[in-house]
XYZ file of C-alpha atoms in Angstrom:
566
model
C 97.392 109.320 66.839
C 98.069 111.398 63.727
C 99.366 110.013 60.447
C 102.545 112.055 60.890
C 103.129 110.527 64.318
C 102.523 107.017 63.018
C 105.008 107.517 60.196
C 107.599 108.896 62.582
C 107.122 105.935 64.916
C 107.446 103.506 61.998
C 110.751 105.023 60.884
C 111.951 105.061 64.465
C 111.121 101.366 64.927
C 112.698 100.295 61.599
C 115.966 102.086 62.366
C 116.283 101.864 66.117
C 115.193 98.297 66.876
C 117.817 96.534 64.679
C 120.515 98.829 66.044
C 119.359 98.114 69.586
C 119.426 94.346 68.994
C 122.943 94.566 67.538
C 124.221 96.623 70.478
C 122.635 94.290 73.021
C 124.156 91.231 71.305
C 127.645 92.772 71.268
C 127.326 93.913 74.855
C 126.125 90.494 76.047
C 128.867 88.643 74.170
C 131.594 90.829 75.661
C 129.993 90.550 79.088
C 129.763 86.762 78.923
C 133.405 86.377 77.914
C 134.671 88.704 80.630
C 132.327 87.149 83.192
C 133.700 83.684 82.419
C 137.229 85.024 82.842
C 136.171 86.687 86.078
C 134.663 83.457 87.425
C 137.820 81.459 86.656
C 139.903 84.086 88.415
C 137.640 84.104 91.455
C 137.717 80.299 91.645
C 141.516 80.359 91.718
C 141.530 83.039 94.379
C 139.020 81.079 96.469
C 141.390 78.157 96.568
C 144.116 80.478 97.812
C 141.740 81.902 100.407
C 140.789 78.421 101.635
C 144.464 77.585 102.020
C 145.071 80.806 103.960
C 142.086 80.100 106.200
C 143.373 76.581 106.817
C 146.794 78.011 107.693
C 145.172 80.400 110.168
C 143.350 77.439 111.711
C 146.567 75.385 111.884
C 148.400 78.316 113.458
C 145.709 78.488 116.159
C 145.936 74.727 116.664
C 149.730 74.936 116.961
C 149.445 77.702 119.541
C 146.931 75.698 121.561
C 149.078 72.559 121.351
C 152.163 74.430 122.528
C 150.139 75.954 125.331
C 148.892 72.515 126.400
C 152.471 71.245 126.588
C 153.492 74.270 128.641
C 150.611 73.750 131.055
C 151.630 70.162 131.738
C 155.065 71.356 132.874
C 153.746 74.367 134.840
C 153.763 73.365 138.538
C 152.157 76.597 139.720
C 149.232 76.023 137.379
C 149.045 72.413 138.550
C 148.905 73.478 142.218
C 146.204 76.035 141.442
C 144.065 74.000 139.035
C 144.468 70.535 140.537
C 145.544 71.117 144.106
C 143.350 74.142 144.636
C 146.144 76.122 146.260
C 144.659 79.472 147.271
C 148.082 81.129 147.093
C 148.211 80.412 143.367
C 144.655 81.637 142.651
C 145.801 84.953 141.207
C 148.334 83.162 139.016
C 145.531 80.939 137.714
C 143.265 83.913 136.927
C 146.016 85.769 135.065
C 147.417 82.753 133.252
C 145.143 82.824 130.178
C 145.668 86.565 129.703
C 149.461 86.276 129.806
C 149.453 83.209 127.566
C 147.057 84.897 125.087
C 149.456 87.811 124.616
C 152.452 85.511 124.195
C 150.740 83.327 121.600
C 149.149 86.176 119.625
C 145.627 84.905 120.240
C 142.636 87.205 120.693
C 140.627 84.867 122.926
C 141.649 82.077 125.293
C 139.723 80.009 127.814
C 140.856 77.132 129.984
C 138.038 74.883 131.206
C 137.673 71.852 133.407
C 136.157 68.622 132.151
C 132.645 69.753 133.114
C 133.030 73.078 131.245
C 133.798 75.356 134.206
C 136.070 78.233 133.156
C 139.088 78.502 135.424
C 140.972 81.152 133.423
C 139.890 83.526 130.642
C 142.283 85.822 128.827
C 139.824 87.998 126.870
C 137.372 88.437 129.782
C 138.814 87.768 133.234
C 135.344 87.860 134.864
C 134.282 84.691 133.058
C 136.047 82.765 135.795
C 133.928 80.016 137.346
C 131.214 80.276 134.635
C 129.968 77.032 133.091
C 130.185 76.798 129.310
C 130.601 73.095 128.386
C 128.774 73.483 125.035
C 131.490 75.667 123.479
C 134.238 73.044 123.600
C 131.891 70.248 122.578
C 130.465 72.126 119.554
C 133.940 73.208 118.404
C 135.210 69.657 118.639
C 132.247 68.477 116.499
C 132.724 71.200 113.848
C 134.293 70.298 110.465
C 138.076 70.500 110.745
C 137.608 71.381 114.427
C 137.269 75.074 113.525
C 134.402 77.536 113.935
C 133.389 81.112 114.607
C 132.393 82.064 118.143
C 131.087 85.236 119.770
C 133.538 86.123 122.539
C 132.859 88.669 125.259
C 135.087 91.393 126.592
C 134.400 93.855 129.405
C 133.315 96.440 126.804
C 131.586 94.448 124.033
C 131.635 91.239 122.042
C 133.750 90.248 119.055
C 133.814 87.468 116.509
C 136.685 84.988 116.699
C 137.949 82.073 114.606
C 138.493 79.426 117.298
C 139.704 75.849 117.865
C 139.769 73.557 120.859
C 142.508 71.383 122.414
C 142.737 69.353 125.576
C 145.264 67.956 128.059
C 145.336 65.696 131.089
C 146.941 66.733 134.320
C 147.024 64.467 137.375
C 144.303 62.343 135.816
C 141.985 65.305 135.218
C 140.899 66.553 131.803
C 141.235 70.219 130.845
C 140.168 71.873 127.569
C 141.638 74.952 125.945
C 139.544 77.132 123.611
C 141.483 79.761 121.717
C 141.191 81.847 118.584
C 141.989 85.023 116.703
C 139.724 88.014 116.205
C 137.818 88.104 112.905
C 137.448 91.700 111.840
C 137.870 93.795 108.760
C 141.676 93.712 108.943
C 141.607 89.932 109.296
C 139.510 89.602 106.123
C 141.662 92.181 104.294
C 144.776 90.121 105.160
C 143.191 87.030 103.615
C 142.148 88.990 100.493
C 145.572 89.131 98.887
C 144.617 91.044 95.733
C 143.356 94.596 95.695
C 140.306 93.720 93.599
C 139.273 90.821 95.853
C 136.551 91.425 98.454
C 135.682 89.072 101.310
C 132.316 89.467 103.037
C 131.369 87.544 106.153
C 127.630 87.306 106.843
C 126.468 85.657 110.030
C 123.334 85.735 112.179
C 123.381 89.104 113.873
C 125.948 90.922 111.760
C 128.197 91.208 108.727
C 131.824 92.143 107.937
C 133.579 93.016 104.705
C 137.187 93.547 103.735
C 136.403 96.432 101.376
C 133.714 98.940 100.468
C 130.287 97.235 100.696
C 129.012 99.422 97.842
C 131.791 98.188 95.530
C 130.820 94.516 95.595
C 129.782 93.230 92.159
C 129.078 89.910 90.529
C 127.764 86.660 91.860
C 130.945 85.627 93.683
C 131.583 82.361 95.507
C 130.251 81.532 98.952
C 131.929 79.371 101.575
C 130.277 78.240 104.794
C 131.866 78.291 108.218
C 130.125 77.005 111.359
C 129.083 79.675 113.872
C 128.994 78.293 117.414
C 126.115 79.554 119.568
C 127.056 78.190 122.991
C 124.136 79.872 124.751
C 121.604 78.088 122.504
C 123.724 74.902 122.374
C 123.699 74.794 118.584
C 125.863 75.406 115.563
C 124.636 77.746 112.806
C 126.143 78.644 109.453
C 127.994 81.804 108.517
C 128.875 82.488 104.901
C 132.033 84.016 103.475
C 131.391 85.526 100.053
C 134.379 85.998 97.782
C 133.949 88.528 94.948
C 136.332 90.210 92.588
C 135.969 93.723 91.198
C 134.216 93.907 87.848
C 135.321 97.458 87.190
C 136.952 96.437 83.915
C 133.750 94.799 82.698
C 131.632 97.737 83.829
C 133.943 100.210 82.106
C 133.772 98.269 78.843
C 129.994 98.124 79.041
C 129.822 101.861 79.678
C 132.006 102.470 76.629
C 129.786 100.268 74.445
C 126.659 101.987 75.790
C 128.139 105.422 75.150
C 129.013 104.710 71.519
C 125.667 103.016 70.990
C 123.776 106.070 72.234
C 125.860 108.360 70.007
C 125.223 106.215 66.938
C 121.559 105.720 67.807
C 120.989 109.447 68.335
C 122.549 110.336 64.981
C 120.620 107.605 63.144
C 117.305 108.421 64.798
C 117.724 112.127 64.067
C 118.305 111.421 60.358
C 115.374 108.993 60.276
C 113.023 111.462 61.960
C 113.970 114.265 59.572
C 113.312 111.998 56.605
C 110.037 110.752 58.066
C 108.893 114.288 58.830
C 109.536 115.338 55.228
C 107.575 112.376 53.856
C 104.739 112.849 56.389
C 104.274 116.500 55.414
C 103.710 115.383 51.801
C 100.737 113.284 52.917
C 99.442 114.923 56.077
C 98.856 118.502 54.861
C 95.742 117.733 52.724
C 94.427 115.485 55.481
C 94.853 118.278 58.051
C 92.999 120.692 55.761
C 90.153 118.212 55.530
C 90.172 117.731 59.313
C 90.010 121.506 59.823
C 86.887 121.726 57.658
C 85.319 118.807 59.498
C 86.003 120.439 62.908
C 83.845 123.417 61.881
C 80.801 121.235 61.265
C 78.021 121.178 63.879
C 74.218 121.265 63.853
C 74.221 125.061 63.496
C 76.916 125.169 60.795
C 76.259 122.587 58.133
C 77.198 124.725 55.119
C 80.900 123.782 55.019
C 82.068 123.125 51.435
C 83.784 119.754 50.976
C 84.031 119.986 47.172
C 87.301 118.449 45.871
C 88.741 117.783 42.419
C 91.205 115.189 43.689
C 90.718 111.677 42.290
C 92.565 109.822 45.037
C 91.382 108.522 48.422
C 91.443 112.020 49.969
C 89.107 113.288 47.233
C 86.751 110.353 47.838
C 86.728 111.143 51.557
C 85.927 114.822 50.849
C 82.936 113.883 48.677
C 81.756 111.422 51.321
C 81.865 114.125 53.997
C 79.936 116.513 51.734
C 77.152 113.950 51.294
C 77.102 113.386 55.060
C 76.579 117.109 55.801
C 73.660 117.170 53.368
C 71.998 114.347 55.282
C 72.758 116.095 58.590
C 71.008 119.266 57.391
C 67.832 117.326 56.660
C 68.039 115.424 59.948
C 68.679 118.560 62.027
C 65.478 120.166 60.776
C 63.485 117.083 61.817
C 65.150 116.984 65.239
C 64.351 120.635 65.985
C 60.699 120.066 65.124
C 60.554 116.964 67.346
C 62.201 118.855 70.241
C 59.683 121.667 69.930
C 56.783 119.244 70.093
C 58.296 117.353 73.035
C 58.845 120.597 74.966
C 55.249 121.684 74.400
C 53.983 118.256 75.475
C 56.059 118.192 78.665
C 54.977 121.739 79.524
C 51.342 120.765 79.043
C 51.718 117.729 81.330
C 53.377 119.818 84.074
C 50.718 122.542 83.891
C 48.062 119.824 84.154
C 49.858 118.344 87.200
C 50.167 121.689 89.006
C 46.569 122.737 88.268
C 45.285 119.409 89.620
C 47.251 120.023 92.858
C 45.641 123.462 93.163
C 42.088 122.336 92.315
C 42.050 119.296 94.602
C 41.606 121.301 97.880
C 38.855 123.428 96.265
C 37.029 120.330 95.039
C 37.256 118.703 98.470
C 35.950 121.833 100.207
C 32.907 122.007 97.918
C 32.218 118.312 98.443
C 32.354 118.930 102.170
C 29.985 121.908 101.833
C 27.538 119.835 99.782
C 27.574 117.115 102.422
C 26.906 119.638 105.218
C 24.155 121.320 103.128
C 22.424 117.974 102.752
C 22.847 116.658 106.288
C 22.894 119.799 108.458
C 22.049 122.995 106.524
C 22.197 125.109 109.663
C 25.933 124.517 110.013
C 26.687 125.562 106.435
C 27.703 129.219 107.216
C 30.051 128.146 109.991
C 31.643 125.395 107.896
C 31.999 127.793 104.956
C 33.775 130.371 107.159
C 36.012 127.614 108.480
C 36.964 126.343 104.997
C 37.074 129.721 103.259
C 40.820 130.047 103.978
C 41.512 126.833 102.080
C 39.612 128.116 99.030
C 41.374 131.485 99.122
C 44.772 129.850 99.513
C 44.185 127.493 96.582
C 42.882 130.295 94.359
C 45.956 132.430 95.188
C 48.144 129.437 94.360
C 46.478 128.974 90.970
C 46.707 132.689 90.199
C 50.415 132.650 90.978
C 50.883 129.671 88.683
C 48.975 131.417 85.896
C 50.983 134.649 86.166
C 54.502 133.408 86.958
C 54.877 129.816 85.680
C 54.892 130.113 81.927
C 58.143 128.163 81.700
C 58.815 124.539 82.643
C 59.450 125.648 86.205
C 58.968 129.124 87.746
C 61.275 132.033 88.234
C 61.751 132.308 91.999
C 60.826 135.347 94.030
C 63.541 134.730 96.618
C 62.797 136.035 100.092
C 62.755 134.666 103.659
C 59.993 132.033 103.950
C 58.619 130.391 107.075
C 58.813 126.666 106.393
C 56.571 125.884 109.366
C 53.771 128.049 107.975
C 53.956 126.394 104.542
C 54.094 122.868 106.013
C 51.200 123.607 108.375
C 49.062 124.885 105.482
C 49.842 121.865 103.288
C 49.041 119.396 106.085
C 45.787 121.253 106.895
C 44.644 121.105 103.266
C 45.595 117.426 102.970
C 43.825 116.566 106.214
C 40.639 118.266 105.058
C 40.540 116.245 101.842
C 41.334 112.765 103.182
C 40.658 110.460 106.109
C 44.355 109.637 106.603
C 45.928 110.022 110.044
C 48.161 113.075 109.431
C 50.685 113.902 112.120
C 52.619 117.160 112.347
C 55.793 117.514 114.414
C 57.364 120.971 114.092
C 60.713 121.773 115.664
C 60.727 124.507 118.301
C 61.698 127.950 117.095
C 61.653 129.375 113.579
C 62.600 127.456 110.426
C 63.396 129.991 107.700
C 64.788 129.454 104.206
C 65.453 131.879 101.350
C 63.049 130.890 98.599
C 59.529 131.201 97.198
C 56.515 130.209 99.308
C 54.683 128.888 96.246
C 57.680 126.743 95.311
C 57.881 125.373 98.846
C 54.162 124.576 98.728
C 54.617 122.733 95.427
C 57.428 120.671 96.975
C 55.609 119.688 100.168
C 52.197 119.222 98.487
C 53.676 116.702 96.069
C 55.411 114.812 98.894
C 52.363 114.725 101.187
C 50.027 113.703 98.333
C 52.393 110.864 97.389
C 52.558 109.729 101.019
C 48.741 109.736 101.300
C 48.381 107.840 97.998
C 50.919 105.207 99.181
C 48.443 104.093 101.889
C 45.955 103.096 99.145
C 42.917 103.748 101.426
C 44.327 101.367 104.038
C 44.834 102.150 107.707
C 48.048 103.975 108.279
C 49.640 107.306 109.093
C 51.555 110.071 107.393
C 53.882 112.172 109.527
C 55.532 115.473 108.612
C 58.359 116.686 110.832
C 60.873 119.522 110.739
C 64.240 120.108 112.351
C 67.549 121.936 112.097
C 70.688 119.988 111.068
C 74.215 120.734 109.847
C 75.930 119.361 106.758
C 79.584 118.322 106.400
C 80.614 121.959 105.945
C 78.872 122.839 109.228
C 76.231 124.869 107.355
C 72.819 125.086 109.018
C 70.032 123.305 107.116
C 66.254 123.090 107.595
C 65.190 119.447 107.293
C 61.623 118.444 106.424
C 60.796 114.722 106.601
C 57.628 113.218 105.127
C 57.129 109.617 106.256
C 54.346 107.123 105.630
C 53.484 103.595 106.694
C 52.475 102.538 103.198
C 53.611 99.673 101.014
C 57.167 100.978 100.480
C 59.312 100.558 97.375
C 61.837 98.097 96.016
C 65.444 99.038 95.229
C 64.617 99.046 91.504
C 61.765 101.484 92.081
C 63.936 103.719 94.285
C 66.504 104.012 91.485
C 63.837 105.404 89.109
C 61.545 107.563 91.259
C 63.173 110.860 90.219
C 63.000 110.048 86.495
C 60.550 112.044 84.383
C 57.276 110.209 83.653
C 58.069 107.265 85.931
C 55.163 106.414 88.256
C 53.854 103.453 90.232
C 50.282 104.827 90.314
C 47.715 103.872 87.673
C 46.581 107.507 87.169
C 49.944 109.189 87.899
C 51.815 111.468 85.512
C 55.280 110.585 86.739
C 56.203 114.282 87.159
C 55.676 114.864 90.888
C 59.032 113.729 92.272
C 61.002 114.920 89.239
C 59.504 118.413 89.807
C 60.340 118.149 93.515
C 63.956 117.320 92.760
C 64.377 120.227 90.309
C 62.740 122.722 92.672
C 64.818 121.555 95.663
C 68.036 121.764 93.606
C 67.083 125.304 92.509
C 66.889 126.187 96.218
C 70.427 124.732 96.663
C 68.987 121.903 98.718
C 69.009 118.112 98.549
C 66.356 115.409 98.590
C 66.727 111.712 99.400
C 64.371 108.772 99.829
C 64.532 105.819 102.205
C 62.067 102.962 101.773
C 61.459 99.398 102.835
C 58.909 97.124 101.202
C 55.905 96.585 103.488
C 56.988 99.208 106.047
C 56.757 102.536 104.237
C 58.940 105.348 102.942
C 60.669 108.494 104.169
C 61.455 111.509 101.978
C 64.044 113.882 103.470
C 64.415 117.424 102.130
C 67.305 119.595 103.352
C 67.248 123.324 102.511
C 69.840 125.982 103.447
C 68.651 127.894 106.489
C 68.123 131.657 105.983
C 67.768 134.686 108.250
C 64.669 134.876 110.409
C 62.063 137.306 108.958
C 62.438 140.706 110.504
C 66.065 140.161 111.510
C 69.383 140.887 109.754
C 72.610 138.918 110.112
């Protein structure tokens, strides 16, 4: 972060934070006072609501009591309910519906002592259904009042209900009645326009106003909800809240004026800070610009300064540093040149040894035949002459084309099978290892350089042979065609051995320059393989298990078959 930015932030913090704390304190104080007033007002309104709810309950109880008295004097009902007169059956079925309309109730059931419904006003088809739990749970509810889910032919509705009973001819009858609890019912109980009543019960919710307009904590009252089907009583809550629009409007006004004052103050503070920062930051930026031009190729930047303050001291310090960098850069370039020459010498030595090894083995073989069976010498020489010619051509190509760390490719279609076959033949002639060759059917062509391919596969086969350490084992070389994730055709060459294998630590280092596990190794073989494979746009990976051997997998992009065009 720049000095200018730091100074601006400091001014911003010094001015804005105290103003913010003051505004928050004022806002909270006003909010607390209005909230306390709001809570007192809600508490008073809750008391009124509780009284109204009690009056509704008493009105239902009075209606049920009057209905019970009327039933006792109703002879037709007596004949139907007690005497079982079939002629009065219709009168019995319609009784609750007629009585419900006269009493202003929304639900009405008349039951026998065992809970059998003999007349239902809100749902005539409930006749003869057993529901003894409803009357029992209502009777056990506080104040004998509760919410019930009543059914109609079309749907269900919530009702505030009570229960009453009467005896007729020695038989007990119960009456369950109530009024519908809906939005209009709650709105009637909420006497003030700013008061909102919300009823929340298992399976639903009702509110007397806009649900989005509810604010504040409010006060909650509990009312039992009768679940006759489950034979239990649950709790429904009635939340009473009052509009906090006045408080919200005051807070918005405070916030608005705070933002106006804060914006004006911050703007003035930033302008002042910017003016002060420019007085200090300009010489520092000039010094930074000079420093940005310094690199190992441009160390002649002049940091001379006549200033006697801290900026002048920093300029002189940077000048001394560039002088030391000039001396160090010269030493580094000399060390890099020597390292490059040394690495090039080691790689040339490695490649020449790979080319001379088949020639040396052929001559050893010829000397052995000359000593043991001189008559076979011409035939053996003709048989091994191809190996000598191939190795000499390889060395000549290295001498003419590989002056750099790795060669410039002569890219053309190359037969991978031919190169692999030649490498395996040369390796088999110079060792007693069981070499196995498994070539895929058909051509395997890549766009590359045959000498480069030979270098890759020779290094891999030699490493596989060396991993056996003169012990019994086998080295297998196989080829195949595969596809990568982009569905591009690849030629895969796998070199596997049954040698000692490698640990995970060794696997992580095998492609590093100069890392080797062999006493006489140079540590360049696999690093050269990786660079050459990458130059051919291929990939190389190694799988190994200690005591079981290793597998090196080389994937190269497949090219057109020689003699054919795509």
